[in-house]
Amino acid sequence: LSDKDARILQLEADLAGLEQKYMKEVTLRGLELEQASQAPKELRLTTLEKNSSDMEKLIDEAKTEKLKHMEELHRCQKSVAELEAKVKQLQTQLVEKEAMVKVFQRSPLATARSSSLHCLCHSPLHSPHTSLISPLGWPGSSQVCESSSSESYREFATMRHVKTGSSSAVELEHKKTMEEDVLSKVQSLNFENKNDSEDEGKLFHV
């Protein structure tokens, strides 16, 4: 019996040791499993964090590009508004200059000039001349016609003053000077209208 009791005590001690060893193995295995399960989670978390940072960068870049496009659109709209205002201003100036040209054409000086040309063409003291019949000083007439018409004016004024005494060469010369000033102004206005039309065409083209 004593041998059996000793054998039982020894077996119980061995059983306790095996139980402790089993518990240690279970604990170690649990730790290994936890580490193995946590590694993919950490990897996934790292990947997600990286992806989120990349997405934030992409969002920031998209916002920056959008702001640039908005600024460019604002500049384009501003330039278009400025061009439209300039076109309206040019149109207004063109209308004003056309009205001024019409006023100059209908002025008493232009009427007196046409009547004087008619008198010159039908006067027995001076034969009809192409330089007197053509519209002097207006766009399209040559410099030769203008110079010849000036000489014809002077000759007619001198002849009429000497033969009839009904008109003064000084008065006719003064009248001619005034008419030439008006015609030069009309020519400059027509030239400015042409330039304004070209500028307006360029603006519409832009």
Coordinates of N, CA and C in Angstrom, one line a residue:
L1 N 0.8 -1.2 0.0 CA 0.0 0.0 0.0 C 0.9 1.3 0.0
S2 N 1.9 1.2 0.8 CA 2.8 2.4 0.8 C 3.4 2.6 -0.6
D3 N 3.8 1.5 -1.3 CA 4.3 1.7 -2.6 C 3.3 2.3 -3.6
K4 N 2.0 1.8 -3.4 CA 1.0 2.3 -4.3 C 0.7 3.8 -4.0
D5 N 0.7 4.1 -2.6 CA 0.5 5.5 -2.3 C 1.6 6.4 -2.8
A6 N 2.8 6.0 -2.7 CA 3.9 6.7 -3.3 C 3.8 6.9 -4.8
R7 N 3.3 5.8 -5.4 CA 3.1 5.8 -6.9 C 2.0 6.8 -7.3
I8 N 0.9 6.9 -6.5 CA -0.2 7.8 -6.7 C 0.3 9.2 -6.5
L9 N 1.0 9.5 -5.5 CA 1.5 10.9 -5.2 C 2.5 11.3 -6.4
Q10 N 3.3 10.4 -6.9 CA 4.2 10.7 -8.0 C 3.4 11.0 -9.2
L11 N 2.3 10.2 -9.5 CA 1.5 10.5 -10.7 C 0.8 11.8 -10.5
E12 N 0.3 12.1 -9.3 CA -0.4 13.4 -9.1 C 0.5 14.5 -9.4
A13 N 1.8 14.4 -8.9 CA 2.8 15.5 -9.1 C 3.1 15.6 -10.6
D14 N 3.2 14.4 -11.3 CA 3.4 14.5 -12.8 C 2.2 15.2 -13.5
L15 N 1.0 14.8 -13.0 CA -0.2 15.4 -13.6 C -0.2 16.9 -13.4
A16 N 0.1 17.4 -12.2 CA 0.2 18.8 -12.0 C 1.2 19.5 -12.9
G17 N 2.3 18.9 -13.1 CA 3.4 19.4 -14.0 C 2.9 19.5 -15.4
L18 N 2.2 18.4 -15.8 CA 1.7 18.4 -17.2 C 0.6 19.5 -17.4
E19 N -0.2 19.7 -16.4 CA -1.3 20.7 -16.4 C -0.7 22.1 -16.6
Q20 N 0.4 22.3 -15.8 CA 1.1 23.6 -15.9 C 1.7 23.8 -17.3
K21 N 2.3 22.7 -17.8 CA 2.9 22.8 -19.1 C 1.9 23.1 -20.2
Y22 N 0.7 22.4 -20.0 CA -0.4 22.6 -20.9 C -0.9 24.1 -20.9
M23 N -1.0 24.6 -19.7 CA -1.5 26.0 -19.6 C -0.5 26.9 -20.3
K24 N 0.8 26.7 -20.1 CA 1.8 27.5 -20.7 C 1.7 27.4 -22.2
E25 N 1.5 26.2 -22.7 CA 1.4 26.0 -24.2 C 0.2 26.7 -24.7
V26 N -0.9 26.6 -24.0 CA -2.1 27.3 -24.4 C -2.0 28.8 -24.5
T27 N -1.3 29.3 -23.4 CA -1.1 30.8 -23.4 C -0.2 31.2 -24.5
L28 N 0.9 30.5 -24.7 CA 1.8 30.8 -25.8 C 1.1 30.8 -27.2
R29 N 0.3 29.7 -27.4 CA -0.4 29.6 -28.7 C -1.4 30.7 -28.8
G30 N -2.1 31.1 -27.7 CA -3.0 32.2 -27.8 C -2.3 33.5 -28.2
L31 N -1.2 33.7 -27.6 CA -0.4 34.9 -27.9 C 0.0 34.9 -29.4
E32 N 0.5 33.8 -29.9 CA 0.9 33.7 -31.3 C -0.3 33.9 -32.2
L33 N -1.4 33.4 -31.9 CA -2.6 33.6 -32.7 C -3.0 35.1 -32.7
E34 N -2.9 35.7 -31.5 CA -3.3 37.1 -31.5 C -2.3 38.0 -32.3
Q35 N -1.0 37.6 -32.2 CA 0.0 38.4 -33.0 C -0.3 38.2 -34.5
A36 N -0.6 36.9 -34.9 CA -0.8 36.6 -36.3 C -2.1 37.3 -36.8
S37 N -3.1 37.4 -36.0 CA -4.3 38.1 -36.4 C -4.1 39.6 -36.4
Q38 N -3.3 40.1 -35.5 CA -3.1 41.6 -35.5 C -2.2 42.1 -36.6
A39 N -1.3 41.2 -37.1 CA -0.4 41.7 -38.2 C -1.2 42.1 -39.5
P40 N -2.1 41.3 -40.0 CA -2.9 41.8 -41.1 C -3.7 43.0 -40.8
K41 N -4.3 43.1 -39.6 CA -5.0 44.3 -39.2 C -4.2 45.5 -39.3
E42 N -3.0 45.4 -38.7 CA -2.1 46.6 -38.8 C -1.7 46.9 -40.2
L43 N -1.5 45.8 -41.0 CA -1.1 46.1 -42.4 C -2.3 46.7 -43.1
R44 N -3.5 46.3 -42.9 CA -4.7 46.9 -43.5 C -4.8 48.3 -43.0
L45 N -4.6 48.5 -41.7 CA -4.7 49.9 -41.2 C -3.7 50.8 -41.8
T46 N -2.5 50.3 -42.0 CA -1.4 51.1 -42.6 C -1.8 51.4 -44.1
T47 N -2.3 50.4 -44.8 CA -2.7 50.6 -46.2 C -3.8 51.6 -46.3
L48 N -4.8 51.5 -45.3 CA -5.9 52.5 -45.3 C -5.4 53.9 -45.0
E49 N -4.5 54.0 -44.1 CA -4.0 55.3 -43.8 C -3.3 55.9 -45.0
K50 N -2.5 55.1 -45.6 CA -1.8 55.6 -46.8 C -2.7 56.0 -47.9
N51 N -3.8 55.1 -48.1 CA -4.7 55.5 -49.1 C -5.5 56.8 -48.8
S52 N -5.8 56.9 -47.5 CA -6.5 58.1 -47.1 C -5.6 59.4 -47.3
S53 N -4.3 59.2 -47.0 CA -3.4 60.4 -47.2 C -3.3 60.7 -48.7
D54 N -3.3 59.6 -49.5 CA -3.3 59.9 -51.0 C -4.5 60.6 -51.5
M55 N -5.7 60.1 -50.9 CA -6.9 60.7 -51.3 C -7.0 62.2 -50.9
E56 N -6.5 62.5 -49.7 CA -6.5 63.9 -49.2 C -5.6 64.7 -50.1
K57 N -4.5 64.2 -50.6 CA -3.6 64.9 -51.5 C -4.3 65.2 -52.8
L58 N -5.0 64.1 -53.3 CA -5.7 64.3 -54.6 C -6.8 65.3 -54.4
I59 N -7.5 65.3 -53.3 CA -8.6 66.3 -53.0 C -8.0 67.7 -53.0
D60 N -6.9 67.9 -52.3 CA -6.3 69.2 -52.2 C -5.8 69.7 -53.6
E61 N -5.3 68.8 -54.4 CA -4.9 69.1 -55.8 C -6.1 69.5 -56.6
A62 N -7.2 68.8 -56.4 CA -8.4 69.1 -57.2 C -8.9 70.4 -56.8
K63 N -8.9 70.7 -55.5 CA -9.4 72.0 -55.0 C -8.5 73.2 -55.6
T64 N -7.2 72.9 -55.6 CA -6.3 73.9 -56.1 C -6.5 74.2 -57.6
E65 N -6.7 73.1 -58.4 CA -7.0 73.2 -59.8 C -8.4 74.0 -60.0
K66 N -9.3 73.6 -59.2 CA -10.6 74.3 -59.3 C -10.5 75.8 -59.0
L67 N -9.7 76.2 -58.0 CA -9.5 77.6 -57.7 C -8.8 78.3 -58.9
K68 N -7.8 77.6 -59.5 CA -7.1 78.2 -60.6 C -8.1 78.4 -61.8
H69 N -8.9 77.4 -62.1 CA -9.9 77.5 -63.1 C -10.9 78.6 -62.9
M70 N -11.3 78.8 -61.6 CA -12.3 79.8 -61.2 C -11.6 81.2 -61.4
E71 N -10.4 81.3 -61.0 CA -9.7 82.6 -61.2 C -9.5 82.9 -62.7
E72 N -9.2 81.9 -63.5 CA -9.0 82.1 -64.9 C -10.4 82.5 -65.6
L73 N -11.4 81.8 -65.1 CA -12.8 82.2 -65.6 C -13.2 83.6 -65.3
H74 N -12.8 84.0 -64.0 CA -13.1 85.4 -63.6 C -12.3 86.4 -64.4
R75 N -11.1 86.1 -64.7 CA -10.3 87.0 -65.6 C -10.8 87.1 -67.0
C76 N -11.3 85.9 -67.5 CA -11.8 85.9 -68.9 C -13.1 86.7 -68.9
Q77 N -14.0 86.5 -67.9 CA -15.2 87.3 -67.8 C -14.9 88.8 -67.7
K78 N -13.9 89.2 -66.9 CA -13.6 90.6 -66.8 C -13.1 91.1 -68.1
S79 N -12.2 90.4 -68.8 CA -11.7 90.9 -70.1 C -12.8 91.0 -71.1
V80 N -13.8 90.0 -71.1 CA -14.9 90.1 -72.0 C -15.7 91.3 -71.7
A81 N -16.0 91.6 -70.4 CA -16.7 92.8 -70.1 C -16.0 94.1 -70.5
E82 N -14.7 94.1 -70.3 CA -13.9 95.3 -70.8 C -14.0 95.5 -72.3
L83 N -13.9 94.3 -73.0 CA -14.0 94.4 -74.5 C -15.4 94.9 -74.9
E84 N -16.4 94.4 -74.2 CA -17.8 94.8 -74.6 C -18.0 96.3 -74.3
A85 N -17.4 96.7 -73.2 CA -17.5 98.2 -72.9 C -16.8 99.0 -73.9
K86 N -15.6 98.5 -74.3 CA -14.8 99.2 -75.3 C -15.5 99.3 -76.7
V87 N -16.2 98.1 -77.0 CA -16.9 98.1 -78.3 C -18.1 99.1 -78.2
K88 N -18.8 99.1 -77.1 CA -19.9 100.0 -77.0 C -19.4 101.5 -77.1
Q89 N -18.3 101.7 -76.4 CA -17.7 103.1 -76.5 C -17.3 103.5 -77.9
L90 N -16.7 102.5 -78.6 CA -16.3 102.8 -80.0 C -17.6 103.0 -80.9
Q91 N -18.6 102.2 -80.6 CA -19.9 102.4 -81.4 C -20.5 103.7 -81.1
T92 N -20.4 104.1 -79.9 CA -20.9 105.5 -79.5 C -20.1 106.6 -80.2
Q93 N -18.8 106.4 -80.2 CA -18.0 107.4 -80.9 C -18.2 107.4 -82.4
L94 N -18.4 106.2 -82.9 CA -18.7 106.1 -84.4 C -20.0 106.8 -84.7
V95 N -21.0 106.6 -83.9 CA -22.3 107.3 -84.2 C -22.2 108.8 -84.0
E96 N -21.4 109.2 -83.0 CA -21.2 110.7 -82.8 C -20.5 111.3 -84.0
K97 N -19.4 110.6 -84.5 CA -18.7 111.1 -85.6 C -19.5 111.1 -86.9
E98 N -20.3 110.0 -87.1 CA -21.2 110.0 -88.3 C -22.2 111.2 -88.2
A99 N -22.7 111.5 -87.0 CA -23.6 112.6 -86.9 C -22.9 113.9 -87.2
M100 N -21.6 114.0 -86.7 CA -20.8 115.2 -87.0 C -20.6 115.4 -88.5
V101 N -20.3 114.3 -89.2 CA -20.1 114.3 -90.6 C -21.3 114.8 -91.3
K102 N -22.5 114.2 -90.9 CA -23.7 114.7 -91.5 C -24.0 116.1 -91.3
V103 N -23.7 116.6 -90.0 CA -23.9 118.0 -89.7 C -22.9 118.9 -90.6
F104 N -21.7 118.4 -90.8 CA -20.8 119.2 -91.7 C -21.3 119.2 -93.1
Q105 N -21.8 118.0 -93.5 CA -22.3 117.9 -94.9 C -23.5 118.8 -95.1
R106 N -24.3 119.0 -94.1 CA -25.5 119.8 -94.2 C -25.3 121.3 -93.8
S107 N -24.1 121.6 -93.5 CA -23.8 123.0 -93.0 C -23.9 124.0 -94.1
P108 N -24.1 125.3 -93.8 CA -24.2 126.3 -94.8 C -23.0 126.5 -95.6
L109 N -21.8 126.1 -95.0 CA -20.6 126.2 -95.8 C -20.6 125.2 -96.9
A110 N -21.0 124.0 -96.7 CA -21.1 123.0 -97.7 C -22.1 123.4 -98.8
T111 N -23.2 124.0 -98.4 CA -24.2 124.5 -99.3 C -23.6 125.6 -100.2
A112 N -23.0 126.5 -99.5 CA -22.3 127.7 -100.3 C -21.3 127.2 -101.2
R113 N -20.5 126.1 -100.8 CA -19.5 125.6 -101.6 C -20.1 125.0 -102.9
S114 N -21.2 124.2 -102.7 CA -21.8 123.6 -103.9 C -22.4 124.6 -104.8
S115 N -23.0 125.7 -104.2 CA -23.6 126.7 -105.1 C -22.5 127.5 -105.8
S116 N -21.3 127.7 -105.2 CA -20.2 128.4 -105.8 C -19.6 127.5 -107.0
L117 N -19.6 126.2 -106.7 CA -19.1 125.3 -107.8 C -20.1 125.4 -109.0
H118 N -21.4 125.4 -108.7 CA -22.4 125.5 -109.8 C -22.2 126.8 -110.6
C119 N -22.0 127.9 -109.9 CA -21.8 129.2 -110.5 C -20.5 129.2 -111.4
L120 N -19.5 128.5 -110.9 CA -18.2 128.4 -111.6 C -18.4 127.6 -112.9
C121 N -19.2 126.5 -112.8 CA -19.4 125.7 -114.0 C -20.2 126.4 -115.0
H122 N -21.1 127.2 -114.7 CA -22.0 127.9 -115.6 C -21.6 129.3 -115.9
S123 N -20.5 129.8 -115.4 CA -20.1 131.2 -115.6 C -19.5 131.3 -117.0
P124 N -19.8 132.4 -117.7 CA -19.1 132.6 -119.0 C -17.7 133.0 -118.9
L125 N -17.3 133.5 -117.7 CA -15.9 133.9 -117.5 C -14.9 132.8 -117.4
H126 N -15.5 131.6 -117.1 CA -14.6 130.4 -116.8 C -15.3 129.2 -117.4
S127 N -14.6 128.4 -118.2 CA -15.1 127.2 -118.8 C -15.2 126.1 -117.7
P128 N -16.1 125.1 -117.9 CA -16.2 124.0 -117.0 C -14.9 123.2 -117.0
H129 N -14.5 122.8 -115.8 CA -13.2 122.1 -115.6 C -13.5 120.9 -114.7
T130 N -12.9 119.8 -115.0 CA -13.1 118.6 -114.2 C -12.7 118.8 -112.7
S131 N -11.7 119.6 -112.5 CA -11.2 119.8 -111.1 C -12.3 120.6 -110.3
L132 N -13.1 121.4 -111.0 CA -14.2 122.1 -110.3 C -15.4 121.3 -110.1
I133 N -15.7 120.4 -111.1 CA -16.9 119.6 -111.0 C -16.8 118.5 -110.0
S134 N -15.6 117.9 -109.9 CA -15.4 116.8 -108.9 C -15.6 117.3 -107.5
P135 N -16.0 116.4 -106.6 CA -16.1 116.8 -105.2 C -14.8 117.0 -104.5
L136 N -14.4 118.3 -104.3 CA -13.1 118.6 -103.8 C -13.0 118.3 -102.3
G137 N -11.9 117.8 -102.0 CA -11.6 117.6 -100.5 C -12.3 116.4 -99.9
W138 N -13.2 115.8 -100.6 CA -13.9 114.6 -100.0 C -13.1 113.4 -100.3
P139 N -13.3 112.3 -99.5 CA -12.5 111.1 -99.6 C -12.7 110.5 -101.0
G140 N -11.6 110.2 -101.7 CA -11.6 109.7 -103.0 C -11.1 110.6 -104.0
S141 N -11.0 112.0 -103.8 CA -10.5 112.9 -104.7 C -9.0 113.0 -104.6
S142 N -8.3 113.3 -105.7 CA -6.9 113.3 -105.7 C -6.3 114.6 -105.3
Q143 N -5.0 114.7 -105.0 CA -4.4 115.9 -104.6 C -4.2 116.9 -105.8
V144 N -4.1 116.3 -107.0 CA -4.0 117.1 -108.2 C -5.3 117.9 -108.4
C145 N -6.5 117.3 -108.2 CA -7.7 118.0 -108.4 C -7.9 119.1 -107.3
E146 N -7.4 118.8 -106.1 CA -7.5 119.8 -105.1 C -6.6 121.0 -105.4
S147 N -5.4 120.8 -105.9 CA -4.5 121.9 -106.2 C -5.0 122.7 -107.4
S148 N -5.5 122.0 -108.4 CA -6.1 122.7 -109.6 C -7.3 123.5 -109.3
S149 N -8.1 122.9 -108.4 CA -9.3 123.6 -108.0 C -9.0 124.9 -107.2
S150 N -7.9 124.8 -106.4 CA -7.5 126.0 -105.7 C -7.0 127.1 -106.6
E151 N -6.2 126.7 -107.7 CA -5.8 127.7 -108.7 C -7.0 128.2 -109.4
S152 N -8.0 127.4 -109.7 CA -9.1 127.9 -110.5 C -9.9 128.9 -109.6
Y153 N -10.0 128.6 -108.3 CA -10.7 129.6 -107.4 C -10.0 130.9 -107.5
R154 N -8.6 130.9 -107.3 CA -7.9 132.1 -107.3 C -8.1 132.9 -108.7
E155 N -7.9 132.1 -109.8 CA -8.1 132.8 -111.1 C -9.5 133.4 -111.3
F156 N -10.5 132.6 -110.9 CA -11.9 133.1 -111.0 C -12.1 134.3 -110.1
A157 N -11.5 134.3 -108.9 CA -11.7 135.4 -108.0 C -11.1 136.7 -108.6
T158 N -9.9 136.5 -109.1 CA -9.2 137.7 -109.7 C -9.9 138.2 -110.9
M159 N -10.3 137.3 -111.8 CA -11.0 137.7 -113.0 C -12.3 138.4 -112.7
R160 N -13.1 137.8 -111.8 CA -14.4 138.4 -111.5 C -14.2 139.8 -110.8
H161 N -13.2 139.9 -110.0 CA -12.9 141.1 -109.3 C -12.5 142.2 -110.3
V162 N -11.7 141.8 -111.3 CA -11.1 142.8 -112.2 C -12.2 143.2 -113.3
K163 N -12.9 142.2 -113.8 CA -13.9 142.5 -114.9 C -15.2 143.1 -114.4
T164 N -15.8 142.5 -113.3 CA -17.1 143.0 -112.9 C -17.1 143.8 -111.7
G165 N -16.1 143.5 -110.8 CA -16.1 144.2 -109.5 C -17.2 143.8 -108.6
S166 N -17.9 142.7 -108.9 CA -19.0 142.3 -108.0 C -18.6 141.5 -106.8
S167 N -17.4 140.9 -106.9 CA -16.9 140.1 -105.7 C -15.5 140.4 -105.4
S168 N -15.1 140.1 -104.2 CA -13.7 140.5 -103.8 C -12.9 139.2 -103.7
A169 N -11.7 139.3 -104.2 CA -10.7 138.1 -104.2 C -10.4 137.8 -102.8
V170 N -10.3 138.8 -101.9 CA -10.0 138.5 -100.5 C -11.1 137.7 -99.8
E171 N -12.3 138.1 -100.1 CA -13.5 137.4 -99.5 C -13.5 136.0 -100.0
L172 N -13.4 135.8 -101.3 CA -13.4 134.4 -101.9 C -12.3 133.6 -101.3
E173 N -11.1 134.2 -101.2 CA -10.0 133.4 -100.6 C -10.2 133.0 -99.2
H174 N -10.8 134.0 -98.4 CA -11.2 133.7 -97.0 C -12.2 132.5 -96.9
K175 N -13.2 132.6 -97.8 CA -14.2 131.6 -97.9 C -13.6 130.3 -98.3
K176 N -12.7 130.3 -99.2 CA -12.1 129.1 -99.7 C -11.3 128.5 -98.5
T177 N -10.6 129.3 -97.7 CA -9.8 128.8 -96.6 C -10.7 128.2 -95.6
M178 N -11.8 128.8 -95.3 CA -12.8 128.2 -94.3 C -13.3 126.9 -94.8
E179 N -13.6 126.8 -96.1 CA -14.1 125.5 -96.7 C -13.1 124.5 -96.6
E180 N -11.8 124.8 -96.9 CA -10.7 123.8 -96.8 C -10.5 123.3 -95.4
D181 N -10.7 124.2 -94.4 CA -10.6 123.8 -93.0 C -11.6 122.8 -92.7
V182 N -12.9 123.1 -93.1 CA -14.0 122.2 -92.8 C -13.8 120.9 -93.5
L183 N -13.3 120.9 -94.8 CA -13.1 119.7 -95.5 C -12.0 118.8 -94.9
S184 N -10.9 119.5 -94.4 CA -9.8 118.8 -93.8 C -10.3 118.1 -92.5
K185 N -11.2 118.8 -91.7 CA -11.8 118.2 -90.5 C -12.6 117.0 -90.9
V186 N -13.4 117.1 -92.0 CA -14.2 116.0 -92.4 C -13.4 114.8 -92.8
Q187 N -12.3 115.1 -93.5 CA -11.3 114.0 -93.9 C -10.7 113.3 -92.7
S188 N -10.3 114.1 -91.7 CA -9.7 113.5 -90.5 C -10.8 112.7 -89.8
L189 N -12.0 113.2 -89.7 CA -13.1 112.4 -89.1 C -13.3 111.1 -89.8
N190 N -13.3 111.2 -91.2 CA -13.5 109.9 -91.9 C -12.4 108.9 -91.7
F191 N -11.2 109.5 -91.6 CA -10.0 108.6 -91.3 C -10.1 108.0 -90.0
E192 N -10.5 108.8 -88.9 CA -10.7 108.2 -87.6 C -11.8 107.2 -87.6
N193 N -12.9 107.5 -88.3 CA -14.0 106.5 -88.4 C -13.5 105.2 -89.0
K194 N -12.7 105.3 -90.0 CA -12.1 104.0 -90.6 C -11.3 103.3 -89.6
N195 N -10.4 104.0 -88.9 CA -9.6 103.4 -87.8 C -10.4 102.7 -86.8
D196 N -11.5 103.5 -86.3 CA -12.4 102.9 -85.3 C -13.1 101.7 -85.8
S197 N -13.5 101.7 -87.1 CA -14.1 100.5 -87.7 C -13.2 99.3 -87.7
E198 N -11.9 99.6 -88.0 CA -10.9 98.5 -88.0 C -10.7 98.0 -86.6
D199 N -10.6 98.9 -85.6 CA -10.4 98.5 -84.2 C -11.6 97.6 -83.8
E200 N -12.8 98.1 -84.2 CA -14.0 97.4 -83.8 C -14.1 96.0 -84.4
G201 N -13.6 95.9 -85.7 CA -13.5 94.5 -86.3 C -12.6 93.6 -85.6
K202 N -11.4 94.2 -85.2 CA -10.4 93.4 -84.4 C -11.0 93.0 -83.1
L203 N -11.7 93.8 -82.4 CA -12.3 93.5 -81.1 C -13.3 92.4 -81.3
F204 N -14.2 92.5 -82.3 CA -15.2 91.4 -82.6 C -14.5 90.1 -82.9
H205 N -13.4 90.2 -83.7 CA -12.6 89.0 -84.0 C -12.1 88.3 -82.8
V206 N -11.5 89.2 -81.8 CA -11.0 88.6 -80.6 C -12.1 88.0 -79.8

